[in-house]
XYZ file of C-alpha atoms in Angstrom:
109
model
C -18.254 160.946 0.051
C -14.977 160.279 -1.617
C -13.428 159.931 1.803
C -15.960 157.266 2.736
C -15.374 155.478 -0.503
C -11.586 155.546 0.048
C -12.056 154.424 3.627
C -14.293 151.548 2.485
C -11.759 150.590 -0.190
C -9.032 150.695 2.437
C -11.052 148.485 4.795
C -11.812 146.010 1.995
C -8.122 145.976 1.016
C -7.212 145.323 4.648
C -9.704 142.458 4.856
C -8.422 140.950 1.602
C -4.868 141.345 2.885
C -5.797 139.660 6.212
C -7.533 136.801 4.371
C -4.517 136.258 2.117
C -2.107 136.388 5.071
C -4.227 133.905 6.999
C -4.379 131.637 3.946
C -0.603 131.873 3.435
C 0.044 131.240 7.132
C -2.196 128.175 6.968
C -0.405 126.885 3.841
C 2.985 127.502 5.478
C 1.834 125.486 8.508
C 0.722 122.623 6.265
C 4.037 122.726 4.389
C 5.962 122.739 7.682
C 4.033 119.660 8.831
C 4.709 117.898 5.518
C 8.383 118.867 5.778
C 8.621 117.426 9.297
C 6.853 114.237 8.204
C 9.142 113.834 5.184
C 12.218 114.554 7.281
C 11.176 111.940 9.855
C 10.437 109.453 7.096
C 13.821 110.068 5.482
C 15.586 109.660 8.820
C 13.764 106.358 9.423
C 14.578 105.156 5.920
C 18.191 106.228 6.382
C 18.288 104.176 9.578
C 16.788 101.177 7.771
C 19.305 101.580 4.951
C 22.191 101.766 7.422
C 20.968 98.582 9.081
C 20.536 96.908 5.679
C 23.988 98.006 4.517
C 25.512 96.798 7.764
C 23.768 93.453 7.343
C 24.963 93.186 3.732
C 28.527 94.045 4.775
C 28.432 91.355 7.481
C 27.083 88.847 4.953
C 29.849 89.719 2.482
C 32.497 89.366 5.196
C 31.014 86.037 6.221
C 31.024 84.820 2.613
C 34.627 85.971 2.157
C 35.614 84.083 5.314
C 33.809 80.975 4.067
C 35.531 81.228 0.675
C 38.926 81.559 2.356
C 38.173 78.619 4.638
C 36.977 76.499 1.712
C 40.103 77.375 -0.277
C 42.320 76.401 2.652
C 40.351 73.230 3.352
C 40.465 72.221 -0.301
C 44.216 72.728 -0.428
C 44.695 70.674 2.729
C 42.261 68.027 1.533
C 44.076 67.799 -1.799
C 47.413 67.518 0.004
C 45.950 64.808 2.233
C 44.538 62.997 -0.799
C 47.895 63.192 -2.588
C 49.712 61.895 0.495
C 47.199 59.061 0.782
C 47.591 58.197 -2.914
C 51.396 58.222 -2.608
C 51.337 55.880 0.368
C 48.736 53.694 -1.336
C 50.868 53.494 -4.491
C 53.924 52.582 -2.397
C 51.931 49.820 -0.721
C 50.609 48.606 -4.076
C 54.164 48.660 -5.411
C 55.436 46.685 -2.420
C 52.593 44.183 -2.753
C 53.209 43.854 -6.493
C 56.939 43.364 -5.957
C 56.324 40.872 -3.161
C 53.785 38.979 -5.262
C 56.118 38.948 -8.257
C 58.981 37.703 -6.091
C 56.820 34.950 -4.664
C 55.504 33.890 -8.074
C 58.745 34.191 -9.950
C 61.758 34.256 -7.618
C 64.203 34.080 -10.524
C 63.326 37.630 -11.714
C 65.275 39.219 -8.831
C 68.376 39.276 -11.005
C-alpha cells in the first residue's frame, strides 16, 4: 500500500513538474517573442535616429555655409558701399569746388 502511495505521489510530482516545465517553456517563448519585437523596434528607432541626426547635421552644415556666405557678402557689400560713398564724396567735392569757382572766381587765391 505504501508502495502505491509513493508511486502515486511520484506520478503526481511528475505531472506537476511537467505542468511547471510546460508553463515555463511557454513563458520563455513569450519572452523571446517580446525580446525579438523590442530588438526590432530598437533597430528601427536607431535607424530613424541615424536618419534624423544625419538630417540635423546637414542642416547645421547648410546653416554654417549660409552664415559664412552672408558674412562674406556683407563684407563685400560694405566695401562696395564704402567705395561708392568715397567716389560720391569726391564727385560732390568736385561739384562744390566747381560751383564755388563759378560763383566766386576770386576765391581761387
